[in-house]
CSV table of C-alpha atoms in Angstrom, one decimal:
chain,number,residue,atom,x,y,z
W,1,UNK,CA,106.2,195.1,199.6
W,2,UNK,CA,106.5,197.4,202.6
W,3,UNK,CA,105.0,200.3,200.6
W,4,UNK,CA,102.1,198.1,199.6
W,5,UNK,CA,101.5,197.1,203.2
W,6,UNK,CA,101.6,200.8,204.4
W,7,UNK,CA,99.2,201.8,201.6
W,8,UNK,CA,96.8,199.1,202.7
W,9,UNK,CA,97.0,200.3,206.3
W,10,UNK,CA,96.4,203.9,205.2
W,11,UNK,CA,93.3,202.9,203.1
W,12,UNK,CA,92.0,200.8,206.0
W,13,UNK,CA,92.4,203.7,208.4
W,14,UNK,CA,90.6,206.0,206.0
W,15,UNK,CA,87.8,203.5,205.8
W,16,UNK,CA,87.6,203.5,209.6
W,17,UNK,CA,87.3,207.2,210.0
W,18,UNK,CA,83.5,207.1,209.5
W,19,UNK,CA,83.2,204.0,211.7
W,20,UNK,CA,84.9,205.9,214.5
W,21,UNK,CA,82.7,208.8,214.0
W,22,UNK,CA,79.6,206.6,214.1
W,23,UNK,CA,80.5,205.4,217.6
W,24,UNK,CA,78.7,208.5,218.9
W,25,UNK,CA,75.0,208.5,219.5
W,26,UNK,CA,72.1,210.6,218.2
W,27,UNK,CA,69.1,212.0,220.0
W,28,UNK,CA,66.5,213.5,217.7
W,29,UNK,CA,63.6,215.5,219.3
W,30,UNK,CA,60.6,217.0,217.6
W,31,UNK,CA,58.6,219.8,219.3
W,32,UNK,CA,55.4,219.9,217.4
W,33,UNK,CA,54.4,223.2,215.7
W,34,UNK,CA,57.7,225.0,216.6
W,35,UNK,CA,57.8,227.8,214.0
W,36,UNK,CA,61.1,228.9,212.5
W,37,UNK,CA,61.0,232.3,214.3
W,38,UNK,CA,59.7,231.3,217.8
W,39,UNK,CA,63.2,231.5,219.3
W,40,UNK,CA,63.6,235.1,218.0
W,41,UNK,CA,60.2,236.0,219.4
W,42,UNK,CA,61.0,234.5,222.7
W,43,UNK,CA,64.3,236.2,223.0
W,44,UNK,CA,62.7,239.6,222.2
W,45,UNK,CA,60.1,238.8,224.9
W,46,UNK,CA,62.8,238.2,227.5
W,47,UNK,CA,62.0,234.5,227.7
W,48,UNK,CA,64.5,231.9,228.8
W,49,UNK,CA,65.9,230.1,225.8
W,50,UNK,CA,69.3,229.5,227.3
W,51,UNK,CA,69.4,225.8,226.3
W,52,UNK,CA,68.5,226.4,222.7
W,53,UNK,CA,71.1,229.2,222.6
W,54,UNK,CA,73.7,226.9,223.9
W,55,UNK,CA,73.0,224.3,221.2
W,56,UNK,CA,73.0,226.8,218.4
W,57,UNK,CA,76.3,228.4,219.6
W,58,UNK,CA,77.9,224.9,219.7
W,59,UNK,CA,76.4,223.8,216.4
W,60,UNK,CA,73.9,225.6,214.3
W,61,UNK,CA,70.3,226.9,213.9
W,62,UNK,CA,68.4,226.5,210.7
W,63,UNK,CA,65.1,227.4,209.1
W,64,UNK,CA,63.6,224.3,207.7
W,65,UNK,CA,62.0,223.8,204.3
W,66,UNK,CA,59.4,221.3,205.1
W,67,UNK,CA,57.2,219.0,203.1
W,68,UNK,CA,53.7,219.5,201.8
W,69,UNK,CA,51.2,219.0,203.3
W,70,UNK,CA,52.2,220.8,206.4
W,71,UNK,CA,50.4,218.6,208.8
W,72,UNK,CA,51.7,216.6,211.8
W,73,UNK,CA,51.5,213.0,210.7
W,74,UNK,CA,52.7,213.4,207.1
W,75,UNK,CA,55.5,215.7,208.2
W,76,UNK,CA,56.7,213.5,211.1
W,77,UNK,CA,56.8,210.4,208.8
W,78,UNK,CA,58.7,212.5,206.2
W,79,UNK,CA,61.3,213.2,208.8
W,80,UNK,CA,61.5,209.6,209.8
W,81,UNK,CA,61.7,208.2,206.3
W,82,UNK,CA,63.4,210.9,204.3
W,83,UNK,CA,60.6,210.8,201.7
W,84,UNK,CA,58.1,213.3,200.4
W,85,UNK,CA,54.5,212.7,201.4
W,86,UNK,CA,53.3,211.4,198.0
W,87,UNK,CA,56.1,208.7,198.3
W,88,UNK,CA,55.8,207.7,201.9
W,89,UNK,CA,52.0,207.4,201.7
W,90,UNK,CA,50.8,208.8,205.0
W,91,UNK,CA,49.0,211.6,203.1
W,92,UNK,CA,47.2,213.3,205.9
W,93,UNK,CA,46.2,213.3,209.5
W,94,UNK,CA,42.9,211.8,208.2
W,95,UNK,CA,42.4,210.2,204.8
W,96,UNK,CA,40.5,207.5,202.8
W,97,UNK,CA,42.3,204.7,201.0
W,98,UNK,CA,40.1,203.7,198.0
W,99,UNK,CA,41.8,200.4,197.5
W,100,UNK,CA,41.2,199.0,201.1
W,101,UNK,CA,38.2,201.3,201.5
W,102,UNK,CA,39.4,202.1,205.0
W,103,UNK,CA,39.9,205.4,206.7
W,104,UNK,CA,43.0,206.5,208.5
W,105,UNK,CA,42.3,208.8,211.5
W,106,UNK,CA,45.1,210.1,213.8
W,107,UNK,CA,42.6,210.0,216.7
W,108,UNK,CA,41.8,206.3,216.3
W,109,UNK,CA,44.7,204.5,217.9
W,110,UNK,CA,43.4,201.0,217.2
W,111,UNK,CA,43.1,201.6,213.5
W,112,UNK,CA,46.0,203.9,212.9
W,113,UNK,CA,48.5,201.3,214.3
W,114,UNK,CA,47.7,198.9,211.4
W,115,UNK,CA,50.9,198.3,209.3
W,116,UNK,CA,49.2,198.9,206.0
W,117,UNK,CA,49.2,202.6,206.5
W,118,UNK,CA,53.0,202.8,206.9
W,119,UNK,CA,54.1,200.2,204.3
W,120,UNK,CA,53.2,202.2,201.2
W,121,UNK,CA,56.1,202.3,198.7
W,122,UNK,CA,58.4,200.3,201.0
W,123,UNK,CA,59.2,203.3,203.1
W,124,UNK,CA,61.5,202.6,206.0
W,125,UNK,CA,61.8,204.8,209.2
W,126,UNK,CA,65.2,205.7,210.3
W,127,UNK,CA,64.8,203.6,213.5
W,128,UNK,CA,64.5,200.5,211.3
W,129,UNK,CA,67.4,201.5,209.0
W,130,UNK,CA,69.5,201.8,212.1
W,131,UNK,CA,68.6,198.4,213.4
W,132,UNK,CA,69.1,196.8,210.0
W,133,UNK,CA,72.7,198.0,210.3
W,134,UNK,CA,73.1,196.4,213.7
W,135,UNK,CA,72.2,199.4,215.9
W,136,UNK,CA,69.4,199.7,218.5
W,137,UNK,CA,66.8,202.4,218.4
W,138,UNK,CA,64.5,203.7,221.1
W,139,UNK,CA,61.5,205.9,220.1
W,140,UNK,CA,59.1,207.8,222.4
W,141,UNK,CA,55.8,208.2,220.6
W,142,UNK,CA,56.9,209.2,217.1
W,143,UNK,CA,54.4,208.7,214.3
W,144,UNK,CA,54.6,205.1,213.2
W,145,UNK,CA,56.8,203.9,216.1
W,146,UNK,CA,54.0,202.0,217.8
W,147,UNK,CA,53.4,199.9,214.6
W,148,UNK,CA,55.0,196.8,213.3
W,149,UNK,CA,56.1,198.0,209.9
W,150,UNK,CA,57.0,194.9,207.8
W,151,UNK,CA,56.9,193.0,211.1
W,152,UNK,CA,59.6,195.2,212.7
W,153,UNK,CA,59.6,197.8,215.4
W,154,UNK,CA,62.2,199.9,217.2
W,155,UNK,CA,63.8,197.8,220.0
W,156,UNK,CA,62.3,200.1,222.6
W,157,UNK,CA,59.1,202.2,222.3
W,158,UNK,CA,56.6,203.9,224.6
W,159,UNK,CA,53.6,202.3,223.0
W,160,UNK,CA,50.3,204.1,222.1
W,161,UNK,CA,50.4,207.9,222.2
W,162,UNK,CA,49.6,209.4,225.6
W,163,UNK,CA,49.6,213.2,225.7
W,164,UNK,CA,49.6,213.2,229.5
W,165,UNK,CA,53.3,212.3,229.8
W,166,UNK,CA,55.2,215.4,230.9
W,167,UNK,CA,58.3,216.5,229.0
W,168,UNK,CA,60.8,215.7,231.7
W,169,UNK,CA,59.2,212.2,232.2
W,170,UNK,CA,59.7,211.5,228.5
W,171,UNK,CA,63.3,212.7,228.6
W,172,UNK,CA,64.0,210.5,231.6
W,173,UNK,CA,62.6,207.5,229.9
W,174,UNK,CA,64.7,208.3,226.7
W,175,UNK,CA,67.9,208.7,228.7
W,176,UNK,CA,67.3,205.4,230.5
W,177,UNK,CA,67.3,203.7,227.1
W,178,UNK,CA,70.0,205.6,225.3
W,179,UNK,CA,72.4,205.2,228.3
W,180,UNK,CA,72.5,201.5,227.5
W,181,UNK,CA,75.7,200.9,225.4
W,182,UNK,CA,73.7,198.9,222.8
W,183,UNK,CA,71.4,201.9,221.9
W,184,UNK,CA,72.7,204.5,219.5
W,185,UNK,CA,69.6,206.3,218.3
W,186,UNK,CA,66.8,207.9,220.4
W,187,UNK,CA,63.8,209.8,219.1
W,188,UNK,CA,61.2,211.8,221.1
W,189,UNK,CA,58.0,213.7,220.2
W,190,UNK,CA,56.4,216.4,222.3
W,191,UNK,CA,53.1,218.1,221.4
W,192,UNK,CA,54.0,221.7,222.3
W,193,UNK,CA,54.0,224.5,221.2
W,194,UNK,CA,51.5,223.1,218.7
W,195,UNK,CA,48.7,222.7,221.1
W,196,UNK,CA,49.1,226.2,222.5
W,197,UNK,CA,49.4,227.6,219.0
W,198,UNK,CA,46.1,226.2,217.9
W,199,UNK,CA,44.2,227.3,221.0
W,200,UNK,CA,45.7,230.8,221.4
W,201,UNK,CA,47.5,231.7,218.2
W,202,UNK,CA,51.2,231.9,217.3
W,203,UNK,CA,51.6,235.4,218.8
W,204,UNK,CA,50.2,234.5,222.2
W,205,UNK,CA,51.7,234.5,225.6
W,206,UNK,CA,50.8,230.8,225.9
W,207,UNK,CA,53.0,229.9,222.9
W,208,UNK,CA,55.9,231.8,224.5
W,209,UNK,CA,55.2,229.8,227.7
W,210,UNK,CA,55.4,226.6,225.7
W,211,UNK,CA,58.7,227.7,224.1
W,212,UNK,CA,60.1,228.2,227.7
W,213,UNK,CA,58.7,224.7,228.6
W,214,UNK,CA,60.6,223.2,225.7
W,215,UNK,CA,63.7,225.1,226.7
W,216,UNK,CA,63.3,223.7,230.2
W,217,UNK,CA,63.2,220.2,228.7
W,218,UNK,CA,66.3,220.7,226.6
W,219,UNK,CA,68.1,222.2,229.6
W,220,UNK,CA,67.2,219.2,231.7
W,221,UNK,CA,68.4,216.9,228.9
W,222,UNK,CA,71.8,218.6,228.6
W,223,UNK,CA,72.3,218.6,232.4
W,224,UNK,CA,71.5,214.9,232.6
W,225,UNK,CA,73.8,214.0,229.6
W,226,UNK,CA,76.7,215.8,231.4
W,227,UNK,CA,76.0,213.6,234.5
W,228,UNK,CA,76.0,210.3,232.6
W,229,UNK,CA,79.6,209.1,231.7
W,230,UNK,CA,78.2,206.9,228.9
W,231,UNK,CA,76.7,210.0,227.2
W,232,UNK,CA,78.9,213.0,228.1
W,233,UNK,CA,80.5,214.4,224.9
W,234,UNK,CA,79.2,211.4,222.9
W,235,UNK,CA,75.8,212.5,221.8
W,236,UNK,CA,74.8,214.5,218.7
W,237,UNK,CA,71.5,216.3,219.4
W,238,UNK,CA,69.1,217.3,216.7
W,239,UNK,CA,66.0,219.3,217.6
W,240,UNK,CA,63.4,220.2,215.0
W,241,UNK,CA,59.7,220.3,214.3
W,242,UNK,CA,57.1,219.3,211.7
W,243,UNK,CA,55.6,222.6,210.7
W,244,UNK,CA,55.0,226.2,211.7
W,245,UNK,CA,51.8,228.0,212.6
W,246,UNK,CA,49.7,230.8,211.1
W,247,UNK,CA,47.2,233.0,212.9
W,248,UNK,CA,43.5,232.5,212.1
W,249,UNK,CA,40.2,233.6,213.5
W,250,UNK,CA,37.7,230.8,213.6
W,251,UNK,CA,34.8,233.2,214.1
W,252,UNK,CA,35.4,235.3,211.0
W,253,UNK,CA,37.6,233.2,208.6
W,254,UNK,CA,35.8,229.9,208.2
W,255,UNK,CA,34.3,228.6,204.9
W,256,UNK,CA,31.5,226.1,205.3
W,257,UNK,CA,31.6,223.0,203.2
W,258,UNK,CA,27.8,223.0,202.9
W,259,UNK,CA,27.9,226.4,201.2
W,260,UNK,CA,30.0,224.9,198.4
W,261,UNK,CA,28.8,221.3,197.9
W,262,UNK,CA,26.3,219.1,199.7
W,263,UNK,CA,28.2,217.1,202.3
W,264,UNK,CA,26.0,214.1,201.4
W,265,UNK,CA,27.3,214.0,197.9
W,266,UNK,CA,31.0,213.7,198.8
W,267,UNK,CA,33.4,211.8,201.0
W,268,UNK,CA,35.9,214.1,202.4
W,269,UNK,CA,39.3,214.0,204.1
W,270,UNK,CA,39.7,217.1,206.1
W,271,UNK,CA,42.0,219.2,208.3
W,272,UNK,CA,40.8,222.7,208.9
W,273,UNK,CA,43.1,224.0,206.2
W,274,UNK,CA,42.8,221.3,203.6
W,275,UNK,CA,40.0,219.2,202.1
W,276,UNK,CA,40.2,216.1,199.9
W,277,UNK,CA,37.0,215.2,198.1
W,278,UNK,CA,35.7,212.0,196.6
W,279,UNK,CA,32.2,211.9,194.9
W,280,UNK,CA,30.0,209.3,196.6
W,281,UNK,CA,28.8,206.4,194.5
W,282,UNK,CA,25.2,206.9,193.2
W,283,UNK,CA,25.4,210.7,193.6
W,284,UNK,CA,24.9,212.9,190.6
W,285,UNK,CA,28.0,215.0,191.0
W,286,UNK,CA,31.2,215.0,189.0
W,287,UNK,CA,34.8,215.8,189.8
W,288,UNK,CA,34.6,218.8,187.5
W,289,UNK,CA,31.4,220.1,189.2
W,290,UNK,CA,33.1,219.8,192.6
W,291,UNK,CA,36.2,221.6,191.3
W,292,UNK,CA,34.2,224.4,189.8
W,293,UNK,CA,32.1,225.0,192.9
W,294,UNK,CA,35.2,225.4,195.0
W,295,UNK,CA,37.0,227.6,192.6
W,296,UNK,CA,34.0,229.9,192.5
W,297,UNK,CA,34.7,230.7,196.1
W,298,UNK,CA,37.3,233.1,197.5
W,299,UNK,CA,40.0,232.1,200.0
W,300,UNK,CA,40.3,228.6,198.7
W,301,UNK,CA,41.9,226.9,195.7
W,302,UNK,CA,41.0,223.4,194.4
W,303,UNK,CA,42.8,221.2,192.0
W,304,UNK,CA,42.2,217.9,190.3
W,305,UNK,CA,44.8,215.6,191.8
W,306,UNK,CA,46.9,215.4,188.6
W,307,UNK,CA,47.0,219.2,188.4
W,308,UNK,CA,48.3,219.8,192.0
W,309,UNK,CA,51.5,221.9,191.6
W,310,UNK,CA,54.6,219.7,191.1
W,311,UNK,CA,56.5,221.6,193.8
W,312,UNK,CA,54.2,220.2,196.4
W,313,UNK,CA,55.3,216.6,195.7
W,314,UNK,CA,51.7,215.8,196.6
W,315,UNK,CA,49.8,214.2,193.8
W,316,UNK,CA,51.3,210.9,192.7
W,317,UNK,CA,49.5,208.7,195.2
W,318,UNK,CA,46.1,207.0,194.9
W,319,UNK,CA,45.4,207.9,198.6
W,320,UNK,CA,45.3,211.6,197.7
W,321,UNK,CA,41.7,212.6,196.9
W,322,UNK,CA,40.8,213.2,193.2
W,323,UNK,CA,39.8,216.8,194.1
W,324,UNK,CA,42.0,218.5,196.7
W,325,UNK,CA,41.3,222.0,198.1
W,326,UNK,CA,43.8,224.2,199.9
W,327,UNK,CA,42.5,227.1,202.0
W,328,UNK,CA,44.4,230.4,201.8
W,329,UNK,CA,46.6,230.9,204.8
W,330,UNK,CA,44.6,232.0,207.8
W,331,UNK,CA,41.4,230.5,206.5
W,332,UNK,CA,39.6,227.4,207.7
W,333,UNK,CA,37.2,224.9,206.1
W,334,UNK,CA,34.3,223.8,208.4
W,335,UNK,CA,32.8,220.4,207.5
W,336,UNK,CA,30.3,220.1,210.4
W,337,UNK,CA,27.4,222.2,211.5
W,338,UNK,CA,29.1,222.8,214.8
W,339,UNK,CA,31.5,225.8,214.4
W,340,UNK,CA,35.1,225.8,215.4
W,341,UNK,CA,35.8,227.3,218.8
W,342,UNK,CA,39.1,228.4,220.4
W,343,UNK,CA,41.0,227.9,217.1
W,344,UNK,CA,43.4,230.8,216.5
W,345,UNK,CA,46.3,229.0,215.0
W,346,UNK,CA,46.5,226.6,212.1
W,347,UNK,CA,48.9,224.9,209.7
W,348,UNK,CA,48.4,222.8,206.6
W,349,UNK,CA,49.0,225.7,204.3
W,350,UNK,CA,51.4,226.2,201.4
W,351,UNK,CA,54.9,225.1,202.5
W,352,UNK,CA,56.3,228.1,200.6
W,353,UNK,CA,54.8,230.4,203.2
W,354,UNK,CA,57.4,231.3,205.9
W,355,UNK,CA,54.8,230.9,208.7
W,356,UNK,CA,54.7,227.2,207.8
W,357,UNK,CA,58.4,226.6,208.3
W,358,UNK,CA,59.7,224.9,211.4
W,359,UNK,CA,63.0,225.4,213.1
W,360,UNK,CA,66.1,223.3,213.8
W,361,UNK,CA,69.0,223.4,216.1
W,362,UNK,CA,71.7,220.8,216.3
W,363,UNK,CA,75.0,220.3,218.1
W,364,UNK,CA,77.4,217.5,219.1
W,365,UNK,CA,80.8,216.1,218.7
W,366,UNK,CA,80.3,215.4,215.0
W,367,UNK,CA,78.2,218.4,214.0
W,368,UNK,CA,79.8,221.4,212.4
W,369,UNK,CA,79.5,224.9,213.9
W,370,UNK,CA,77.9,227.7,211.9
W,371,UNK,CA,77.6,231.3,213.1
W,372,UNK,CA,75.0,232.2,210.5
W,373,UNK,CA,71.5,230.7,210.3
W,374,UNK,CA,71.3,227.9,207.8
W,375,UNK,CA,68.7,226.4,205.5
W,376,UNK,CA,67.9,222.7,206.1
W,377,UNK,CA,65.5,220.4,204.1
W,378,UNK,CA,63.2,218.4,206.2
W,379,UNK,CA,63.7,215.2,204.2
W,380,UNK,CA,67.5,215.5,204.7
W,381,UNK,CA,67.2,214.7,208.4
W,382,UNK,CA,67.2,211.0,207.5
W,383,UNK,CA,70.5,211.1,205.6
W,384,UNK,CA,72.0,213.4,208.2
W,385,UNK,CA,71.3,210.8,210.9
W,386,UNK,CA,72.6,208.0,208.6
W,387,UNK,CA,75.8,209.9,208.2
W,388,UNK,CA,76.2,210.5,211.9
W,389,UNK,CA,75.6,206.8,212.7
W,390,UNK,CA,77.6,205.4,209.8
W,391,UNK,CA,74.6,203.8,208.1
W,392,UNK,CA,75.7,203.4,204.5
W,393,UNK,CA,72.8,201.3,203.1
W,394,UNK,CA,69.7,203.5,203.4
W,395,UNK,CA,66.3,202.8,202.1
W,396,UNK,CA,65.2,204.6,198.9
W,397,UNK,CA,64.7,208.2,199.9
W,398,UNK,CA,64.1,211.7,198.5
W,399,UNK,CA,66.5,213.4,200.8
W,400,UNK,CA,70.0,214.1,199.7
W,401,UNK,CA,73.1,213.0,201.5
W,402,UNK,CA,75.1,215.8,199.7
W,403,UNK,CA,72.9,218.5,201.3
W,404,UNK,CA,73.4,216.9,204.7
W,405,UNK,CA,77.2,216.3,204.8
W,406,UNK,CA,78.2,220.0,204.9
W,407,UNK,CA,76.8,220.0,208.5
W,408,UNK,CA,79.3,217.4,209.7
W,409,UNK,CA,82.8,218.1,211.1
W,410,UNK,CA,84.1,215.0,209.3
W,411,UNK,CA,82.0,214.1,206.3
W,412,UNK,CA,81.9,210.4,205.3
W,413,UNK,CA,84.5,209.3,202.8
W,414,UNK,CA,83.7,208.9,199.1
W,415,UNK,CA,83.4,205.1,199.4
W,416,UNK,CA,80.6,205.6,202.0
W,417,UNK,CA,78.9,208.3,199.9
W,418,UNK,CA,79.0,206.4,196.6
W,419,UNK,CA,77.3,203.4,198.2
W,420,UNK,CA,74.9,205.5,200.1
W,421,UNK,CA,73.7,207.3,196.9
W,422,UNK,CA,73.1,204.0,195.1
W,423,UNK,CA,70.9,202.7,197.9
W,424,UNK,CA,69.2,206.1,198.4
W,425,UNK,CA,68.3,206.4,194.7
W,426,UNK,CA,67.0,202.8,194.5
W,427,UNK,CA,69.8,201.6,192.3
W,428,UNK,CA,70.7,199.1,195.0
W,429,UNK,CA,67.9,197.6,197.1
W,430,UNK,CA,67.8,196.8,200.8
């Protein structure tokens, strides 16, 4: 009888290991357009990256294999949901939904806050997963955080996006929230170095200035955490990005849409690097004609939706246009008569290209230390956060818990992992 009681106690303690681990908090920050090699470039340039170096020395740095397409809104929602773009449904920064006959535009706050854009395929952002497990989330201007998704939001948000907020202000607000004992997950978005990369190019002084600005914010964050007893030695920090950046020259490397098809014959979803095309009703133009006209041109490749390469995970979604064109890296597609100006950096290109890859650094009481640079999959950030917070009933995801757990000092036990895999695969439903 005594042996049985002792065995039960041991099994109970084993089950508690991950619960104890999950008592720590997570802060996840995205610096938009922070390419995988920007820290190397900044270090060679003599820039101050001391805070980033401190994190990578305490934890690890990774090059990130990101999703396709390499645009801000699809990529940020992929990080939040652990799903590829074709599965989470936010298929571009701008796109047309043929069922609702509505247009999503990242610049239109009133329309892009509508829940229908984020509820495709029952995707669930990590802030909702956390709260479903009894935690509390605070989110500062992440894609989707200002929207009631299936009538739920993070407990604390910053509302509609406002780019005027300075980085230190955002960090102060986040720390006000996460210092509360009830909050265990904080997420923050900042628009640099992406903005500088677009305007001046990835090799510019301005981008290096933006990297130093990001470092200043991280340094400030670390200093404040050390001063707050509720947070000191209790926070796992993950810092990553949505995509990288490639050099372009808007004066010499722009293809004009009107030189390929008549803009009046098609409806188009566009970023400067990609173009989705829908024939307009009543126009005498076919999908094959559109496809052929694009593929007669150099520096751009078009596909019928069903022929888009499988490795993109970007075709099995009715919101993706029936003809989709990808510019060669460094080239742009101009859809208006007004030419692009001051555009010397762009993303949206093939996610196999290193210049499209973002970076990642992470450190904390539960994060394992690696001396060598690692590879991390963007869609695995969701299961990584789940493991750190002890969330064993995820939504259905494409990310893999088994790729994330090697980055933990104390990986979850097999009971946790077995249940997690069943929910993540859709075998069990939330």
